[in-house]
Short mmCIF file of C-alpha atoms in Angstrom, two decimals:
data_model
loop_
_atom_site.label_atom_id
_atom_site.label_comp_id
_atom_site.label_asym_id
_atom_site.label_seq_id
_atom_site.Cartn_x
_atom_site.Cartn_y
_atom_site.Cartn_z
CA UNK L 30 -9.32 -27.26 -15.83
CA UNK L 31 -8.70 -26.29 -12.20
CA UNK L 32 -5.23 -26.51 -10.72
CA UNK L 33 -6.17 -29.32 -8.27
CA UNK L 34 -7.69 -31.33 -11.12
CA UNK L 35 -4.54 -30.92 -13.19
CA UNK L 36 -2.47 -32.03 -10.25
CA UNK L 37 -4.67 -35.10 -9.74
CA UNK L 38 -4.39 -35.96 -13.43
CA UNK L 39 -0.65 -35.53 -13.25
CA UNK L 40 -0.38 -37.92 -10.31
CA UNK L 41 -2.67 -40.47 -11.95
CA UNK L 42 -0.50 -40.59 -15.04
CA UNK L 43 2.88 -40.87 -13.33
CA UNK L 44 5.15 -43.74 -14.30
CA UNK L 45 8.42 -45.02 -12.95
CA UNK L 46 11.21 -43.42 -15.03
CA UNK L 47 12.73 -46.81 -15.76
CA UNK L 48 9.60 -48.95 -16.26
CA UNK L 49 9.74 -51.17 -19.33
CA UNK L 50 7.28 -50.51 -22.08
CA UNK L 51 6.37 -54.21 -22.37
CA UNK L 52 6.02 -57.27 -20.20
CA UNK L 53 9.12 -59.14 -18.99
CA UNK L 54 9.66 -62.86 -19.36
CA UNK L 55 9.04 -65.00 -16.31
CA UNK L 56 11.37 -67.71 -15.04
CA UNK L 57 9.73 -70.30 -17.36
CA UNK L 58 9.75 -68.06 -20.36
CA UNK L 59 6.07 -67.27 -19.89
CA UNK L 60 4.74 -63.79 -19.94
CA UNK L 61 3.98 -62.48 -16.49
CA UNK L 62 1.13 -60.04 -16.06
CA UNK L 63 2.09 -56.41 -15.56
CA UNK L 64 2.43 -55.24 -11.99
CA UNK L 65 0.49 -52.05 -12.60
CA UNK L 66 -2.53 -51.02 -14.59
CA UNK L 67 -2.10 -49.60 -18.04
CA UNK L 68 -1.94 -45.85 -18.03
CA UNK L 69 -2.37 -43.29 -20.76
CA UNK L 70 0.78 -42.56 -22.68
CA UNK L 71 2.45 -39.46 -21.32
CA UNK L 72 5.44 -39.15 -23.62
CA UNK L 73 6.46 -41.04 -26.75
CA UNK L 74 8.74 -43.97 -26.22
CA UNK L 75 12.45 -43.26 -26.52
CA UNK L 76 14.35 -46.35 -27.61
CA UNK L 77 18.14 -46.61 -27.79
CA UNK L 78 19.98 -49.09 -30.09
CA UNK L 79 17.67 -52.01 -30.03
CA UNK L 80 16.63 -51.62 -26.45
CA UNK L 81 12.92 -52.14 -25.73
CA UNK L 82 13.22 -49.93 -22.70
CA UNK L 83 10.79 -47.01 -22.53
CA UNK L 84 12.04 -43.94 -20.75
CA UNK L 85 10.13 -40.81 -19.90
CA UNK L 86 13.16 -39.30 -18.11
CA UNK L 87 11.21 -38.81 -14.93
CA UNK L 88 8.62 -36.58 -16.55
CA UNK L 89 5.73 -38.47 -15.06
CA UNK L 90 7.05 -38.67 -11.52
CA UNK L 91 5.34 -36.85 -8.71
CA UNK L 92 7.71 -33.89 -8.84
CA UNK L 93 5.22 -31.82 -6.95
CA UNK L 94 5.98 -33.50 -3.63
CA UNK L 95 8.78 -32.29 -1.41
CA UNK L 96 12.14 -34.08 -1.58
CA UNK L 97 13.01 -36.38 1.29
CA UNK L 98 16.59 -36.85 2.34
CA UNK L 99 19.65 -35.67 0.46
CA UNK L 100 19.98 -35.39 -3.30
CA UNK L 101 22.98 -35.74 -5.55
CA UNK L 102 23.87 -33.89 -8.70
CA UNK L 103 22.45 -36.69 -10.88
CA UNK L 104 18.92 -35.88 -9.69
CA UNK L 105 19.29 -32.30 -10.86
CA UNK L 106 20.78 -33.39 -14.17
CA UNK L 107 17.92 -35.82 -14.77
CA UNK L 108 15.40 -33.07 -14.10
CA UNK L 109 17.17 -30.71 -16.49
CA UNK L 110 17.12 -33.39 -19.19
CA UNK L 111 13.46 -34.09 -18.50
CA UNK L 112 12.64 -30.38 -18.79
CA UNK L 113 14.32 -30.18 -22.20
CA UNK L 114 12.45 -33.24 -23.44
CA UNK L 115 9.18 -31.81 -22.15
CA UNK L 116 9.80 -28.51 -23.94
CA UNK L 117 10.48 -30.32 -27.22
CA UNK L 118 7.32 -32.38 -26.87
CA UNK L 119 5.21 -29.27 -26.19
CA UNK L 120 6.46 -27.71 -29.43
CA UNK L 121 5.67 -30.87 -31.39
CA UNK L 122 2.11 -31.33 -30.09
CA UNK L 123 -0.86 -29.57 -31.79
CA UNK L 124 -1.54 -26.04 -30.62
CA UNK L 125 -4.12 -25.69 -27.81
CA UNK L 126 -4.61 -29.44 -27.58
CA UNK L 127 -5.37 -31.09 -24.26
CA UNK L 128 -2.12 -33.05 -24.33
CA UNK L 129 -0.15 -29.85 -24.88
CA UNK L 130 -1.93 -28.16 -21.96
CA UNK L 131 -1.28 -31.13 -19.69
CA UNK L 132 2.39 -31.19 -20.61
CA UNK L 133 2.70 -27.49 -19.93
CA UNK L 134 1.46 -28.18 -16.40
CA UNK L 135 4.01 -30.98 -16.08
CA UNK L 136 6.75 -28.65 -17.25
CA UNK L 137 5.81 -26.19 -14.52
CA UNK L 138 5.96 -28.94 -11.91
CA UNK L 139 9.35 -30.06 -13.17
CA UNK L 140 10.75 -26.56 -12.92
CA UNK L 141 9.34 -26.16 -9.41
CA UNK L 142 10.93 -29.45 -8.44
CA UNK L 143 14.27 -28.32 -9.85
CA UNK L 144 14.08 -25.06 -7.95
CA UNK L 145 13.19 -26.98 -4.81
CA UNK L 146 16.27 -29.18 -5.12
CA UNK L 147 18.49 -26.15 -5.60
CA UNK L 148 16.92 -24.24 -2.73
CA UNK L 149 15.49 -26.72 -0.19
CA UNK L 150 13.21 -25.38 2.51
CA UNK L 151 14.56 -25.12 6.01
CA UNK L 152 12.89 -24.39 9.29
CA UNK L 153 12.67 -20.60 9.51
CA UNK L 154 11.51 -18.41 12.42
CA UNK L 155 8.15 -16.71 12.09
CA UNK L 156 9.54 -13.27 13.00
CA UNK L 157 12.91 -11.73 12.21
CA UNK L 158 14.19 -8.22 12.98
CA UNK L 159 16.79 -6.67 10.68
CA UNK L 160 17.71 -3.01 10.05
CA UNK L 161 14.54 -1.93 11.89
CA UNK L 162 12.48 -4.19 9.62
CA UNK L 163 10.09 -6.52 11.41
CA UNK L 164 9.85 -9.42 8.99
CA UNK L 165 6.93 -11.79 9.35
CA UNK L 166 6.99 -15.18 7.68
CA UNK L 167 4.31 -15.46 5.02
CA UNK L 168 1.99 -18.44 4.91
CA UNK L 169 0.39 -17.75 1.54
CA UNK L 170 1.46 -20.24 -1.09
CA UNK L 171 -0.63 -19.15 -4.05
CA UNK L 172 0.17 -15.41 -4.37
CA UNK L 173 3.05 -14.67 -6.72
CA UNK L 174 5.25 -11.86 -5.43
CA UNK L 175 8.58 -10.35 -6.44
CA UNK L 176 11.59 -10.19 -4.14
CA UNK L 177 12.60 -6.58 -3.44
CA UNK L 178 16.23 -7.61 -3.02
CA UNK L 179 17.01 -9.83 -6.01
CA UNK L 180 14.07 -8.73 -8.21
CA UNK L 181 13.12 -12.33 -9.02
CA UNK L 182 9.80 -14.09 -8.53
CA UNK L 183 8.99 -15.58 -5.14
CA UNK L 184 7.51 -19.05 -5.66
CA UNK L 185 5.40 -19.35 -2.55
CA UNK L 186 4.79 -23.05 -3.13
CA UNK L 187 8.39 -24.01 -2.52
CA UNK L 188 10.21 -20.94 -1.20
CA UNK L 189 10.12 -19.31 2.21
CA UNK L 190 9.59 -15.56 2.11
CA UNK L 191 9.02 -12.69 4.49
CA UNK L 192 7.19 -9.36 4.52
CA UNK L 193 8.08 -6.38 6.70
CA UNK L 194 5.01 -5.41 8.72
CA UNK L 195 6.12 -1.79 8.69
CA UNK L 196 7.03 -0.95 5.08
CA UNK L 197 5.83 -4.16 3.30
CA UNK L 198 9.32 -4.98 2.00
CA UNK L 199 9.20 -8.53 0.57
CA UNK L 200 12.13 -10.88 0.08
CA UNK L 201 13.24 -14.50 -0.04
CA UNK L 202 14.51 -16.07 3.12
CA UNK L 203 17.86 -16.60 1.38
CA UNK L 204 18.08 -12.84 0.61
CA UNK L 205 17.53 -11.71 4.20
CA UNK L 206 21.21 -11.39 5.07
CA UNK L 207 21.88 -9.36 1.91
CA UNK L 208 19.44 -6.56 2.75
CA UNK L 209 21.05 -3.12 3.13
CA UNK L 210 17.93 -0.90 3.06
CA UNK L 211 16.57 0.14 6.46
CA UNK L 212 12.84 0.12 7.11
CA UNK L 213 11.11 3.16 5.60
CA UNK L 214 8.64 3.34 8.48
CA UNK L 215 11.46 4.35 10.82
CA UNK L 216 12.17 7.31 8.52
CA UNK L 217 8.48 8.23 8.61
CA UNK L 218 8.51 8.11 12.42
CA UNK L 219 11.66 10.21 12.78
CA UNK L 220 11.24 12.58 9.85
CA UNK L 221 7.61 13.12 8.85
CA UNK L 222 8.09 15.66 6.10
CA UNK L 223 8.08 15.78 2.31
CA UNK L 224 10.63 16.94 -0.20
CA UNK L 225 8.92 20.12 -1.40
CA UNK L 226 11.20 20.89 -4.35
CA UNK L 227 10.06 19.59 -7.72
CA UNK L 228 12.46 16.83 -8.87
CA UNK L 229 15.62 18.25 -7.22
CA UNK L 230 18.09 16.70 -9.67
CA UNK L 231 21.80 16.96 -8.85
CA UNK L 232 23.09 15.18 -11.95
CA UNK L 233 24.43 11.70 -12.60
CA UNK L 234 28.02 12.93 -12.51
CA UNK L 235 27.52 14.21 -8.95
CA UNK L 236 26.45 10.67 -8.06
CA UNK L 237 29.69 9.33 -9.54
CA UNK L 238 27.58 7.34 -12.03
CA UNK L 239 26.38 5.10 -9.25
CA UNK L 240 22.96 4.19 -7.90
CA UNK L 241 21.92 6.56 -5.12
CA UNK L 242 20.88 3.61 -2.96
CA UNK L 243 22.97 0.49 -3.60
CA UNK L 244 25.91 2.28 -5.28
CA UNK L 245 25.90 -0.03 -8.29
CA UNK L 246 27.37 1.42 -11.48
CA UNK L 247 24.77 2.94 -13.83
CA UNK L 248 24.68 5.02 -17.01
CA UNK L 249 22.14 6.60 -19.33
CA UNK L 250 23.20 4.15 -22.06
CA UNK L 251 22.17 1.21 -19.91
CA UNK L 252 25.68 -0.23 -19.55
CA UNK L 253 26.23 -1.94 -17.17
CA UNK L 254 22.82 -0.93 -15.78
CA UNK L 255 20.19 1.58 -16.85
CA UNK L 256 20.02 4.85 -14.89
CA UNK L 257 16.43 5.58 -13.86
CA UNK L 258 15.46 8.89 -12.29
CA UNK L 259 13.13 9.16 -9.31
CA UNK L 260 10.83 12.16 -9.74
CA UNK L 261 10.49 12.55 -5.96
CA UNK L 262 14.16 12.64 -4.93
CA UNK L 263 15.57 13.73 -8.31
CA UNK L 264 18.33 11.12 -8.00
CA UNK L 265 19.21 8.22 -10.31
CA UNK L 266 18.87 4.55 -9.41
CA UNK L 267 19.62 1.16 -10.93
CA UNK L 268 16.92 -1.17 -12.22
CA UNK L 269 17.06 -3.19 -9.01
CA UNK L 270 16.21 -0.18 -6.83
CA UNK L 271 13.88 1.49 -9.36
CA UNK L 272 11.10 -0.64 -10.88
CA UNK L 273 9.35 2.23 -12.70
CA UNK L 274 6.63 2.39 -10.04
CA UNK L 275 4.51 5.53 -10.14
CA UNK L 276 3.16 7.82 -7.43
CA UNK L 277 1.66 11.28 -6.96
CA UNK L 278 4.43 13.77 -6.12
CA UNK L 279 3.60 16.12 -3.18
CA UNK L 280 5.74 19.01 -4.48
CA UNK L 281 3.92 19.03 -7.82
CA UNK L 282 0.55 19.02 -6.04
CA UNK L 283 1.39 21.90 -3.72
CA UNK L 284 3.05 24.16 -6.28
CA UNK L 285 1.22 23.26 -9.51
CA UNK L 286 -1.94 21.45 -8.30
CA UNK L 287 -0.80 18.55 -10.52
CA UNK L 288 -1.83 15.00 -9.68
CA UNK L 289 -0.26 13.04 -12.53
CA UNK L 290 1.63 9.98 -11.29
CA UNK L 291 5.39 10.03 -11.91
CA UNK L 292 8.03 7.33 -11.84
CA UNK L 293 9.69 6.86 -8.47
CA UNK L 294 12.15 4.41 -6.95
CA UNK L 295 11.05 1.63 -4.62
CA UNK L 296 12.06 3.35 -1.38
CA UNK L 297 10.30 6.59 -2.42
CA UNK L 298 7.19 4.64 -3.35
CA UNK L 299 7.04 3.05 0.11
CA UNK L 300 7.76 6.34 1.85
CA UNK L 301 5.02 8.16 -0.06
CA UNK L 302 2.57 5.34 0.60
CA UNK L 303 3.23 5.46 4.36
CA UNK L 304 3.03 9.28 4.39
CA UNK L 305 -0.14 9.42 2.29
CA UNK L 306 -2.55 9.91 5.22
CA UNK L 307 -0.28 11.91 7.52
CA UNK L 308 -1.35 15.57 7.94
CA UNK L 309 2.02 17.28 7.52
CA UNK L 310 1.21 19.92 4.87
CA UNK L 311 0.46 23.42 6.17
CA UNK L 312 -0.72 24.98 2.92
CA UNK L 313 -1.13 28.54 4.17
CA UNK L 314 2.60 28.62 4.93
CA UNK L 315 3.93 26.57 2.01
CA UNK L 316 1.81 28.10 -0.76
CA UNK L 317 -0.96 30.44 0.47
CA UNK L 318 -1.71 31.61 -3.09
CA UNK L 319 -3.12 28.15 -3.82
CA UNK L 320 -6.39 29.17 -2.14
CA UNK L 321 -6.81 31.97 -4.70
CA UNK L 322 -6.83 29.53 -7.61
CA UNK L 323 -8.49 26.39 -6.21
CA UNK L 324 -12.09 27.06 -5.15
CA UNK L 325 -12.47 23.58 -3.68
CA UNK L 326 -9.77 24.35 -1.12
CA UNK L 327 -11.70 27.41 0.09
CA UNK L 328 -14.86 25.31 0.44
CA UNK L 329 -13.10 22.58 2.41
CA UNK L 330 -11.43 25.14 4.68
CA UNK L 331 -14.84 26.68 5.51
CA UNK L 332 -16.33 23.26 6.28
CA UNK L 333 -13.40 22.42 8.55
CA UNK L 334 -13.72 25.73 10.39
CA UNK L 335 -17.42 25.05 10.96
CA UNK L 336 -16.68 21.57 12.30
CA UNK L 337 -14.20 23.02 14.79
CA UNK L 338 -16.94 25.41 15.97
CA UNK L 339 -19.33 22.46 16.39
CA UNK L 340 -16.84 20.39 18.38
CA UNK L 341 -17.46 22.16 21.77
CA UNK L 342 -21.18 21.39 21.47
CA UNK L 343 -20.50 17.66 21.05
CA UNK L 344 -17.94 17.45 23.85
CA UNK L 345 -20.47 18.78 26.38
CA UNK L 346 -23.49 16.94 24.95
CA UNK L 347 -24.31 13.54 26.43
CA UNK L 348 -26.42 12.46 23.46
CA UNK L 349 -23.68 13.39 20.98
CA UNK L 350 -21.11 11.44 22.99
CA UNK L 351 -23.36 8.39 23.10
CA UNK L 352 -24.01 8.64 19.36
CA UNK L 353 -20.25 9.10 18.81
CA UNK L 354 -20.81 11.70 16.14
CA UNK L 355 -17.18 12.80 16.05
CA UNK L 356 -16.14 9.26 15.10
CA UNK L 357 -17.48 9.96 11.63
CA UNK L 358 -14.17 11.77 11.14
CA UNK L 359 -11.96 9.09 12.66
CA UNK L 360 -10.19 8.55 9.32
CA UNK L 361 -9.30 12.25 9.27
CA UNK L 362 -8.69 12.96 12.95
CA UNK L 363 -6.86 16.19 12.17
CA UNK L 364 -10.14 17.71 10.93
CA UNK L 365 -11.33 17.99 14.54
CA UNK L 366 -7.99 19.35 15.76
CA UNK L 367 -7.13 22.16 13.32
CA UNK L 368 -8.19 23.67 10.00
CA UNK L 369 -4.85 24.27 8.27
CA UNK L 370 -3.08 20.89 8.16
CA UNK L 371 -3.63 18.60 5.18
CA UNK L 372 -2.44 15.17 4.13
CA UNK L 373 -1.60 14.25 0.57
CA UNK L 374 -4.66 12.00 0.54
CA UNK L 375 -6.81 15.00 1.50
CA UNK L 376 -5.54 16.97 -1.49
CA UNK L 377 -6.09 14.03 -3.85
CA UNK L 378 -9.65 13.61 -2.58
CA UNK L 379 -10.27 17.36 -2.93
CA UNK L 380 -9.19 17.26 -6.58
CA UNK L 381 -11.54 14.37 -7.33
CA UNK L 382 -14.47 15.91 -5.40
CA UNK L 383 -14.72 12.95 -3.05
CA UNK L 384 -13.79 14.89 0.08
CA UNK L 385 -16.23 17.72 -0.61
CA UNK L 386 -19.16 15.31 -0.85
CA UNK L 387 -18.32 13.34 2.28
CA UNK L 388 -17.45 16.38 4.39
CA UNK L 389 -20.61 18.23 3.35
CA UNK L 390 -22.69 15.23 4.41
CA UNK L 391 -20.96 15.08 7.80
CA UNK L 392 -21.37 18.84 8.23
CA UNK L 393 -25.12 18.52 7.58
CA UNK L 394 -25.44 15.70 10.14
CA UNK L 395 -23.60 17.70 12.80
CA UNK L 396 -25.64 20.86 12.19
CA UNK L 397 -28.91 18.91 12.28
CA UNK L 398 -28.06 17.50 15.71
CA UNK L 399 -27.21 20.91 17.17
CA UNK L 400 -30.03 22.96 15.64
CA UNK L 401 -32.91 20.45 15.48
CA UNK L 402 -32.40 17.15 17.30
CA UNK L 403 -30.83 18.14 20.63
CA UNK L 404 -32.51 20.57 23.04
CA UNK L 405 -29.35 20.97 25.12
CA UNK L 406 -27.35 22.08 22.11
CA UNK L 407 -30.16 24.42 21.00
CA UNK L 408 -30.06 26.09 24.40
CA UNK L 409 -26.43 27.07 23.76
CA UNK L 410 -27.36 29.22 20.79
CA UNK L 411 -27.10 33.01 20.63
CA UNK L 412 -29.46 35.91 20.09
CA UNK L 413 -28.06 38.90 18.23
CA UNK L 414 -27.65 41.57 20.93
CA UNK L 415 -27.34 44.31 18.34
CA UNK L 416 -30.73 43.91 16.64
CA UNK L 417 -32.39 41.50 19.10
CA UNK L 418 -34.34 40.02 16.21
CA UNK L 419 -34.40 36.80 14.25
CA UNK L 420 -33.89 33.13 15.13
CA UNK L 421 -31.31 31.57 17.41
CA UNK L 422 -27.82 31.95 15.96
CA UNK L 423 -24.91 29.55 15.97
CA UNK L 424 -21.28 30.35 15.17
CA UNK L 425 -21.19 27.99 12.17
CA UNK L 426 -24.16 29.61 10.40
CA UNK L 427 -23.23 31.16 7.08
CA UNK L 428 -24.97 34.50 7.82
CA UNK L 429 -23.33 35.17 11.18
CA UNK L 430 -20.20 36.84 12.50
CA UNK L 431 -18.33 35.84 15.66
CA UNK L 432 -16.51 38.12 18.08
CA UNK L 433 -12.89 36.98 18.27
CA UNK L 434 -12.58 38.00 21.94
CA UNK L 435 -15.69 36.57 23.62
CA UNK L 436 -17.08 34.28 20.82
CA UNK L 437 -20.48 36.01 20.90
CA UNK L 438 -22.51 35.53 17.71
CA UNK L 439 -24.27 38.30 15.74
CA UNK L 440 -25.87 38.76 12.39
CA UNK L 441 -23.27 39.52 9.78
CA UNK L 442 -25.15 42.64 8.72
CA UNK L 443 -25.16 43.91 12.31
CA UNK L 444 -21.56 43.17 13.22
CA UNK L 445 -18.90 44.16 10.69
CA UNK L 446 -15.75 42.30 11.77
CA UNK L 447 -15.14 44.14 15.05
CA UNK L 448 -15.91 47.53 13.51
CA UNK L 449 -18.91 47.57 15.86
CA UNK L 450 -18.38 47.36 19.60
CA UNK L 451 -19.38 43.99 20.98
CA UNK L 452 -21.99 44.42 23.75
CA UNK L 453 -20.83 41.29 25.53
CA UNK L 454 -17.20 42.45 25.58
CA UNK L 455 -18.33 45.86 26.88
CA UNK L 456 -20.23 44.23 29.77
CA UNK L 457 -17.31 42.01 30.64
CA UNK L 458 -14.92 44.98 30.62
CA UNK L 459 -17.25 47.03 32.83
CA UNK L 460 -17.70 44.14 35.25
CA UNK L 461 -13.95 43.65 35.49
CA UNK L 462 -13.42 47.37 36.27
CA UNK L 463 -16.09 47.25 38.98
CA UNK L 464 -14.38 44.25 40.58
CA UNK L 465 -11.03 46.03 40.57
CA UNK L 466 -12.51 49.15 42.19
CA UNK L 467 -14.15 46.99 44.83
CA UNK L 468 -10.85 45.30 45.62
CA UNK L 469 -9.17 48.68 45.99
CA UNK L 470 -11.78 49.88 48.41
CA UNK L 471 -11.56 46.71 50.50
CA UNK L 472 -7.79 46.96 50.70
#
């Protein structure tokens, strides 16, 4: 049964908590007709010492609607009593019966109503700024979330809650003034770097047996709160700041090429999520030996170097600019800027083979435009000046070598990494000497 149908059924079966179970006598002693239609029995009649009065303790009221006006303690007490009676009835009814299912729905409504009375909704601003968080008021009522401050469920139907647009920190409206954690995005903006030591533990005693974030008392025995270690920072946290979330640890990837997810605290999880696509890892400086053991890294580096050699062709080609070929790498903008910076997402995609497939496809598209589709780009090719044979050469061809000084392209077999004199460099040097001699003569 759908939720709306259950709600409609619940409203159809509501009764006044103090309606009598039978007709009352009229002024002449006659029976007066009932003022409302007969409805299905919701709860068994509860009679007290000879009284014919039927009470359902408010279980059939429309507790799903919002309260109007002020409420006293008796309303809350009546709801608590009704909840207990509803729980007893659910246990007494046959398992998986329709009546039991309907009463479970009523129990949920009663508890929501009770929570609403304890925490009534107030008019809240749509945007609030606190500790560099930019909290936006959420409009979703059906998604169940958990408050990052008090670690309890956010009931979107009756509670106001906010989400930080920067780090996605979620909390109740009533918990806003208790927040002590600054926005993680500000840390990403000011300090875009990873902890590159594997689980740099300092010991619980160095933390004075307190949570590294909220300073609550913790211990390995779980009294008063369990000490949970974050594999990224190496520090210990309480159960409120550490929910046993898991994430890939950058230090383990760089040093061990290990991608197993490890338990991290909430702040580390958000920081790693925001840093996931940022190219801040220069592998050839951090761990250059990694290229000797991971063949996929060597392949990706070669593809990136080729793309950088293709970039000047596209910048000066009108057709390539109109086709926006370079936008195929808009999700990895650093691939058209350098060949040595990597993001953590790049390394994860390399390990799964996803990046190799997509980058090879893009490389093929780029090469096809330069060598086959565009006459302007073809005209910018090179002829090997050493052998003067063969097809037009391009610097990204696998069988070519490029002069580091003048960028002239030769066959690899003809030009052995600058061991052979580059004819183009020789001409340029000779021309420069002639110009200098001419200037001396004129002066």
